[in-house]
Amino acid sequence: MDLEIENSVDQFRHFPGTRYMGSKNKIIADIWKQLYKLDFESAVDCFAGSNVVGYFLKCQGKKVITNDFMSFSHITSKAVIENSSEQLDSNDIKSLLKKNKNNGFIQNTFRDIFFSEEENEFLDCVRKNISNIENDYKRSLALSSLVRACIKKRSRGIFTFVGERYDDGRADMRKTVKEHFLESIGLFNKAVFDNGHRNESHNDQSEKFNGKADLVYLDPPYFTPKSDNDYVRRYHFVEGLARNWEGIKIQEHSIVKKFESYKSPFTKKDTAYSAFDDLFKKHKDSIIAISYSSNSLPTKDELTEMLGKYKSSVESHEISHTYSMGNQNHKIGNKNNRVKEYLFIGK
């Protein structure tokens, strides 16, 4: 079978990517090189993240069920994986840009932190207009576009520091949030297509999520002593934006006004092992595929043994991609932080 999957490759080029931590965008072809050999028609992506794997599988004609505990990831999946036909038209865009009376939450809370006063005003205005959209899929498209605009505008795409101390000179830094927003709407519209299945998007903790499919793909936030795996710390602003800051409490002492991170058993060494075992047990009736980084715990051998409790055949494939796990300037390029990527398959 040729990896040029004809028409689906052209559709995948429309995926509206970002610099999301842990995204598999650069290695999706290597992952598919192993997955396409497997006999499956449906797939669950338990830790959807950037949604690149779920979207790729949708492009291959698979029924896709995604899940992520981050609301903005779930909304993106709803916009381009669950959604099969809805797009934002010119009237929708006019409504989104319409001036309104809002509570100025972003202007008041995040003044002089991430964006200019004018951009904060724009975000408050558009966020309120998004809340007035009745169609779930159109609302998801608009909100996903706004989230992407914020990430694209930030150097390194994260919200852990004030201002632009890491301005890397990219063209994205010269554009306004509004320009990014309008550009993102066009990209998300192009990403919408119907693959003939009723795909699903869910927003839950992996230990509570009970989606079933022929193949279960796992890419959890691995515990590693060399770098943290806290997605809320990096993306708290767009997570709050997705939720309209409902149900979360901002930590006022925080310089960047973050909120308390979501609890996950995968973020601590003493709970990560049992969390993996529970996942393997829950999905033992499906083919299990796991993305894994070499500096993580459990170790490669431990993970193989754990998966072997529930699967008669366990394979590991090294992906020809090495990257740095560090996200501070002094860690980038540091050989101690360079890791290898593996794909485990349990059948």
CSV table of C-alpha atoms in Angstrom, one decimal:
chain,number,residue,atom,x,y,z
A,1,MET,CA,0.0,0.0,0.0
A,2,ASP,CA,1.4,3.4,-1.0
A,3,LEU,CA,1.6,6.0,1.7
A,4,GLU,CA,0.4,8.7,-0.7
A,5,ILE,CA,-3.2,8.0,0.3
A,6,GLU,CA,-4.6,9.8,-2.8
A,7,ASN,CA,-7.2,12.4,-2.0
A,8,SER,CA,-6.9,12.2,1.8
A,9,VAL,CA,-3.3,13.6,1.6
A,10,ASP,CA,-4.7,16.8,0.0
A,11,GLN,CA,-7.3,17.1,2.7
A,12,PHE,CA,-4.8,16.7,5.5
A,13,ARG,CA,-2.8,19.6,4.2
A,14,HIS,CA,-5.7,21.8,5.4
A,15,PHE,CA,-5.2,20.9,9.0
A,16,PRO,CA,-4.8,24.2,10.9
A,17,GLY,CA,-1.7,23.4,12.9
A,18,THR,CA,0.0,25.4,15.7
A,19,ARG,CA,3.2,25.0,17.7
A,20,TYR,CA,1.4,22.9,20.2
A,21,MET,CA,3.6,21.1,22.8
A,22,GLY,CA,3.9,17.4,21.9
A,23,SER,CA,2.1,17.7,18.6
A,24,LYS,CA,2.8,14.8,16.3
A,25,ASN,CA,2.5,16.9,13.1
A,26,LYS,CA,6.1,16.3,12.1
A,27,ILE,CA,6.0,12.6,12.6
A,28,ILE,CA,2.5,11.7,11.6
A,29,ALA,CA,3.8,10.0,8.4
A,30,ASP,CA,6.1,7.8,10.5
A,31,ILE,CA,3.2,6.9,12.8
A,32,TRP,CA,0.9,6.1,9.9
A,33,LYS,CA,3.7,3.9,8.4
A,34,GLN,CA,3.0,1.5,11.2
A,35,LEU,CA,-0.7,2.0,11.8
A,36,TYR,CA,-1.8,1.5,8.2
A,37,LYS,CA,-0.7,-2.2,8.5
A,38,LEU,CA,-3.3,-2.8,11.2
A,39,ASP,CA,-6.8,-4.0,10.6
A,40,PHE,CA,-9.1,-1.3,12.0
A,41,GLU,CA,-12.0,0.9,10.8
A,42,SER,CA,-12.5,3.0,14.0
A,43,ALA,CA,-10.1,4.7,16.3
A,44,VAL,CA,-10.1,6.4,19.7
A,45,ASP,CA,-7.6,9.2,20.4
A,46,CYS,CA,-7.7,9.4,24.2
A,47,PHE,CA,-5.3,12.3,24.5
A,48,ALA,CA,-6.1,14.3,21.4
A,49,GLY,CA,-3.9,17.3,22.1
A,50,SER,CA,-3.3,19.2,18.9
A,51,ASN,CA,-5.8,16.7,17.2
A,52,VAL,CA,-3.3,16.1,14.3
A,53,VAL,CA,-3.5,12.2,14.8
A,54,GLY,CA,-7.3,12.2,15.0
A,55,TYR,CA,-7.6,14.5,11.9
A,56,PHE,CA,-5.2,12.4,10.0
A,57,LEU,CA,-7.2,9.2,10.7
A,58,LYS,CA,-10.3,11.0,9.7
A,59,CYS,CA,-8.6,11.8,6.4
A,60,GLN,CA,-7.9,8.0,6.0
A,61,GLY,CA,-11.7,7.3,6.2
A,62,LYS,CA,-11.7,6.0,9.8
A,63,LYS,CA,-14.4,6.6,12.3
A,64,VAL,CA,-12.7,8.8,14.9
A,65,ILE,CA,-13.5,9.4,18.5
A,66,THR,CA,-11.4,12.0,20.2
A,67,ASN,CA,-11.0,12.9,23.9
A,68,ASP,CA,-8.9,15.5,25.8
A,69,PHE,CA,-9.2,17.0,29.2
A,70,MET,CA,-8.3,20.5,27.8
A,71,SER,CA,-11.4,22.3,26.6
A,72,PHE,CA,-9.7,24.1,23.7
A,73,SER,CA,-8.4,20.8,22.3
A,74,HIS,CA,-11.9,19.4,22.5
A,75,ILE,CA,-13.4,22.4,20.8
A,76,THR,CA,-10.9,22.1,17.9
A,77,SER,CA,-11.8,18.4,17.5
A,78,LYS,CA,-15.5,19.3,17.5
A,79,ALA,CA,-14.8,21.9,14.8
A,80,VAL,CA,-12.8,19.8,12.3
A,81,ILE,CA,-13.3,16.1,13.3
A,82,GLU,CA,-16.9,15.8,14.6
A,83,ASN,CA,-18.1,18.6,12.3
A,84,SER,CA,-18.6,17.3,8.8
A,85,SER,CA,-20.3,20.2,7.0
A,86,GLU,CA,-20.8,23.5,8.8
A,87,GLN,CA,-18.6,26.5,7.9
A,88,LEU,CA,-18.5,30.2,8.9
A,89,ASP,CA,-19.8,32.4,6.1
A,90,SER,CA,-19.4,36.1,5.5
A,91,ASN,CA,-22.5,37.0,7.6
A,92,ASP,CA,-21.1,34.9,10.5
A,93,ILE,CA,-17.8,36.7,10.3
A,94,LYS,CA,-19.5,40.1,10.2
A,95,SER,CA,-21.5,39.1,13.4
A,96,LEU,CA,-18.3,38.0,15.1
A,97,LEU,CA,-16.6,41.3,14.4
A,98,LYS,CA,-19.5,43.5,15.5
A,99,LYS,CA,-18.8,45.9,18.4
A,100,ASN,CA,-20.7,45.1,21.6
A,101,LYS,CA,-21.0,45.9,25.3
A,102,ASN,CA,-19.1,43.3,27.2
A,103,ASN,CA,-17.7,43.1,30.7
A,104,GLY,CA,-14.1,43.7,29.6
A,105,PHE,CA,-12.9,40.7,31.5
A,106,ILE,CA,-9.7,40.1,29.4
A,107,GLN,CA,-8.9,43.9,29.3
A,108,ASN,CA,-9.2,44.1,33.1
A,109,THR,CA,-7.6,40.8,34.0
A,110,PHE,CA,-4.8,40.5,31.5
A,111,ARG,CA,-3.8,44.1,30.9
A,112,ASP,CA,-0.1,44.4,29.8
A,113,ILE,CA,0.5,40.7,30.1
A,114,PHE,CA,0.1,39.0,26.7
A,115,PHE,CA,-1.4,41.3,24.2
A,116,SER,CA,-1.9,45.0,23.6
A,117,GLU,CA,-4.9,46.9,25.0
A,118,GLU,CA,-6.5,47.1,21.6
A,119,GLU,CA,-6.1,43.3,21.1
A,120,ASN,CA,-7.5,42.6,24.5
A,121,GLU,CA,-10.5,44.7,23.6
A,122,PHE,CA,-10.9,42.8,20.4
A,123,LEU,CA,-10.7,39.4,22.2
A,124,ASP,CA,-13.4,40.5,24.7
A,125,CYS,CA,-15.7,41.7,21.9
A,126,VAL,CA,-15.3,38.5,19.7
A,127,ARG,CA,-15.6,36.2,22.7
A,128,LYS,CA,-19.0,37.6,23.6
A,129,ASN,CA,-20.1,37.4,20.0
A,130,ILE,CA,-19.0,33.7,19.9
A,131,SER,CA,-21.2,33.0,22.9
A,132,ASN,CA,-24.2,34.2,20.9
A,133,ILE,CA,-23.8,31.7,18.1
A,134,GLU,CA,-26.4,29.0,18.4
A,135,ASN,CA,-25.0,26.4,16.1
A,136,ASP,CA,-22.5,24.2,18.1
A,137,TYR,CA,-20.2,23.6,15.1
A,138,LYS,CA,-20.0,27.2,14.0
A,139,ARG,CA,-19.4,28.3,17.6
A,140,SER,CA,-16.5,25.7,17.8
A,141,LEU,CA,-15.1,26.9,14.5
A,142,ALA,CA,-15.1,30.5,15.7
A,143,LEU,CA,-13.7,29.7,19.1
A,144,SER,CA,-11.0,27.4,17.6
A,145,SER,CA,-10.0,30.2,15.3
A,146,LEU,CA,-9.7,32.7,18.2
A,147,VAL,CA,-7.6,30.2,20.2
A,148,ARG,CA,-5.3,29.6,17.2
A,149,ALA,CA,-5.0,33.4,16.7
A,150,CYS,CA,-3.8,33.9,20.3
A,151,ILE,CA,-1.3,31.0,20.1
A,152,LYS,CA,0.1,32.2,16.7
A,153,LYS,CA,0.5,35.7,18.0
A,154,ARG,CA,2.6,34.5,21.0
A,155,SER,CA,6.3,33.7,20.5
A,156,ARG,CA,6.7,29.9,21.0
A,157,GLY,CA,2.9,29.8,21.3
A,158,ILE,CA,2.8,29.7,25.1
A,159,PHE,CA,1.5,31.8,28.0
A,160,THR,CA,4.1,31.4,30.7
A,161,PHE,CA,5.7,34.8,30.5
A,162,VAL,CA,4.8,38.5,30.2
A,163,GLY,CA,5.3,40.3,27.0
A,164,GLU,CA,7.5,39.0,24.1
A,165,ARG,CA,10.8,38.3,25.6
A,166,TYR,CA,11.4,35.5,23.1
A,167,ASP,CA,10.3,37.4,20.0
A,168,ASP,CA,11.9,35.2,17.3
A,169,GLY,CA,11.2,37.5,14.4
A,170,ARG,CA,8.5,35.3,12.7
A,171,ALA,CA,6.0,37.0,10.4
A,172,ASP,CA,3.3,35.8,12.9
A,173,MET,CA,4.6,38.2,15.4
A,174,ARG,CA,4.0,41.2,13.1
A,175,LYS,CA,0.3,40.3,12.5
A,176,THR,CA,-2.4,41.4,14.9
A,177,VAL,CA,-4.7,39.0,16.7
A,178,LYS,CA,-7.5,40.1,14.4
A,179,GLU,CA,-5.5,39.3,11.3
A,180,HIS,CA,-4.6,35.9,12.7
A,181,PHE,CA,-8.3,35.3,13.6
A,182,LEU,CA,-9.6,36.0,10.1
A,183,GLU,CA,-6.8,33.9,8.6
A,184,SER,CA,-7.6,31.1,11.0
A,185,ILE,CA,-11.3,31.2,10.0
A,186,GLY,CA,-10.3,30.5,6.4
A,187,LEU,CA,-8.1,27.6,7.5
A,188,PHE,CA,-10.7,26.0,9.7
A,189,ASN,CA,-13.4,26.3,7.0
A,190,LYS,CA,-11.1,24.5,4.6
A,191,ALA,CA,-10.4,21.8,7.2
A,192,VAL,CA,-14.1,20.8,7.4
A,193,PHE,CA,-15.1,17.7,5.4
A,194,ASP,CA,-17.3,14.7,5.6
A,195,ASN,CA,-15.5,11.3,5.7
A,196,GLY,CA,-18.8,9.3,5.8
A,197,HIS,CA,-18.7,8.6,9.5
A,198,ARG,CA,-20.3,10.2,12.6
A,199,ASN,CA,-17.1,11.2,14.4
A,200,GLU,CA,-17.2,12.3,18.0
A,201,SER,CA,-15.3,14.8,20.2
A,202,HIS,CA,-15.3,14.4,24.0
A,203,ASN,CA,-13.9,16.5,26.9
A,204,ASP,CA,-13.1,14.3,29.8
A,205,GLN,CA,-10.3,12.8,32.0
A,206,SER,CA,-8.8,9.8,30.3
A,207,GLU,CA,-9.5,7.6,33.3
A,208,LYS,CA,-13.2,8.5,33.1
A,209,PHE,CA,-13.5,8.3,29.3
A,210,ASN,CA,-15.0,5.1,28.0
A,211,GLY,CA,-14.9,5.4,24.2
A,212,LYS,CA,-14.6,2.1,22.3
A,213,ALA,CA,-13.0,1.4,18.9
A,214,ASP,CA,-11.0,-1.1,17.0
A,215,LEU,CA,-7.8,0.9,17.7
A,216,VAL,CA,-7.0,3.0,20.7
A,217,TYR,CA,-4.2,5.6,20.3
A,218,LEU,CA,-2.5,6.9,23.5
A,219,ASP,CA,-0.3,9.9,23.8
A,220,PRO,CA,-0.4,10.8,27.5
A,221,PRO,CA,1.5,13.6,29.2
A,222,TYR,CA,4.4,11.4,30.2
A,223,PHE,CA,6.1,12.0,33.5
A,224,THR,CA,9.8,13.1,33.1
A,225,PRO,CA,12.1,14.5,35.7
A,226,LYS,CA,13.8,16.7,33.1
A,227,SER,CA,10.8,18.7,31.9
A,228,ASP,CA,7.3,19.3,33.2
A,229,ASN,CA,4.2,18.1,31.3
A,230,ASP,CA,1.8,20.7,32.6
A,231,TYR,CA,-0.3,21.8,29.6
A,232,VAL,CA,-2.4,24.1,31.7
A,233,ARG,CA,0.7,26.1,32.7
A,234,ARG,CA,1.6,26.7,29.1
A,235,TYR,CA,-1.9,27.2,27.7
A,236,HIS,CA,-4.0,28.6,30.6
A,237,PHE,CA,-5.0,31.7,28.7
A,238,VAL,CA,-6.5,29.9,25.7
A,239,GLU,CA,-8.0,27.2,28.0
A,240,GLY,CA,-9.7,30.0,29.9
A,241,LEU,CA,-10.8,31.6,26.7
A,242,ALA,CA,-12.3,28.4,25.5
A,243,ARG,CA,-14.3,28.0,28.8
A,244,ASN,CA,-14.9,31.7,29.0
A,245,TRP,CA,-13.2,31.4,32.4
A,246,GLU,CA,-16.3,29.5,33.8
A,247,GLY,CA,-15.6,27.0,36.6
A,248,ILE,CA,-12.0,28.0,37.1
A,249,LYS,CA,-10.4,30.3,39.7
A,250,ILE,CA,-7.6,32.5,38.6
A,251,GLN,CA,-4.6,32.6,41.0
A,252,GLU,CA,-4.3,36.3,41.6
A,253,HIS,CA,-0.8,36.0,42.9
A,254,SER,CA,0.4,34.6,39.5
A,255,ILE,CA,2.1,37.2,37.3
A,256,VAL,CA,0.4,35.7,34.2
A,257,LYS,CA,-2.9,35.2,36.0
A,258,LYS,CA,-3.0,31.4,35.5
A,259,PHE,CA,-5.3,29.1,37.2
A,260,GLU,CA,-4.8,25.8,39.1
A,261,SER,CA,-3.7,22.9,36.9
A,262,TYR,CA,-6.1,20.0,36.3
A,263,LYS,CA,-5.3,16.9,38.3
A,264,SER,CA,-3.9,14.0,36.3
A,265,PRO,CA,-2.4,10.8,37.5
A,266,PHE,CA,0.1,11.0,34.6
A,267,THR,CA,1.9,14.0,36.0
A,268,LYS,CA,3.3,12.3,39.1
A,269,LYS,CA,5.7,9.4,39.2
A,270,ASP,CA,3.9,7.6,42.1
A,271,THR,CA,0.6,7.5,40.1
A,272,ALA,CA,1.8,7.2,36.5
A,273,TYR,CA,2.4,3.5,36.6
A,274,SER,CA,-1.0,2.5,37.9
A,275,ALA,CA,-2.6,5.0,35.5
A,276,PHE,CA,-1.0,3.2,32.5
A,277,ASP,CA,-2.1,-0.1,33.8
A,278,ASP,CA,-5.6,1.0,34.3
A,279,LEU,CA,-5.7,2.4,30.7
A,280,PHE,CA,-4.3,-0.8,29.2
A,281,LYS,CA,-6.8,-2.9,31.1
A,282,LYS,CA,-9.7,-0.6,30.1
A,283,HIS,CA,-8.8,-0.9,26.4
A,284,LYS,CA,-7.5,-4.5,26.3
A,285,ASP,CA,-10.1,-5.5,23.7
A,286,SER,CA,-8.8,-3.0,21.2
A,287,ILE,CA,-5.5,-2.7,19.4
A,288,ILE,CA,-3.4,-0.3,21.5
A,289,ALA,CA,-0.9,2.1,19.9
A,290,ILE,CA,1.2,4.3,22.2
A,291,SER,CA,3.5,7.2,21.4
A,292,TYR,CA,6.4,7.3,23.8
A,293,SER,CA,9.4,9.5,24.5
A,294,SER,CA,12.7,8.0,25.6
A,295,ASN,CA,13.2,10.2,28.6
A,296,SER,CA,9.9,9.3,30.2
A,297,LEU,CA,8.6,7.0,32.9
A,298,PRO,CA,7.6,4.2,32.8
A,299,THR,CA,10.7,3.3,30.9
A,300,LYS,CA,10.6,1.6,27.5
A,301,ASP,CA,11.1,-1.9,29.0
A,302,GLU,CA,8.6,-1.3,31.8
A,303,LEU,CA,6.0,-0.1,29.3
A,304,THR,CA,6.6,-3.2,27.2
A,305,GLU,CA,6.1,-5.5,30.2
A,306,MET,CA,3.0,-3.6,31.4
A,307,LEU,CA,1.4,-3.8,27.9
A,308,GLY,CA,2.3,-7.4,27.7
A,309,LYS,CA,0.0,-8.2,30.6
A,310,TYR,CA,-3.0,-7.5,28.3
A,311,LYS,CA,-1.6,-8.1,24.8
A,312,SER,CA,0.0,-11.3,23.4
A,313,SER,CA,2.0,-9.3,20.9
A,314,VAL,CA,3.9,-6.0,21.7
A,315,GLU,CA,6.0,-4.2,19.1
A,316,SER,CA,8.1,-1.1,19.5
A,317,HIS,CA,9.1,1.1,16.5
A,318,GLU,CA,11.7,3.9,16.7
A,319,ILE,CA,10.6,7.0,14.9
A,320,SER,CA,13.4,8.8,13.1
A,321,HIS,CA,12.8,12.1,14.9
A,322,THR,CA,14.7,13.6,17.8
A,323,TYR,CA,13.7,16.8,19.6
A,324,SER,CA,14.4,18.9,22.6
A,325,MET,CA,12.0,18.6,25.6
A,326,GLY,CA,13.3,21.9,27.2
A,327,ASN,CA,11.2,25.0,26.8
A,328,GLN,CA,13.5,27.5,28.5
A,329,ASN,CA,16.2,29.2,26.4
A,330,HIS,CA,19.1,27.5,28.3
A,331,LYS,CA,17.6,24.1,27.6
A,332,ILE,CA,16.9,24.4,23.9
A,333,GLY,CA,19.5,22.4,22.0
A,334,ASN,CA,20.9,20.9,25.2
A,335,LYS,CA,21.8,17.3,24.4
A,336,ASN,CA,20.6,16.2,27.8
A,337,ASN,CA,17.1,17.1,26.8
A,338,ARG,CA,17.1,15.5,23.4
A,339,VAL,CA,14.9,12.5,23.2
A,340,LYS,CA,13.8,9.7,20.9
A,341,GLU,CA,10.3,8.9,19.9
A,342,TYR,CA,8.8,5.4,19.8
A,343,LEU,CA,5.5,3.9,18.8
A,344,PHE,CA,4.3,0.8,20.7
A,345,ILE,CA,1.7,-1.4,19.3
A,346,GLY,CA,-0.1,-4.1,21.3
A,347,LYS,CA,-2.2,-6.7,19.6
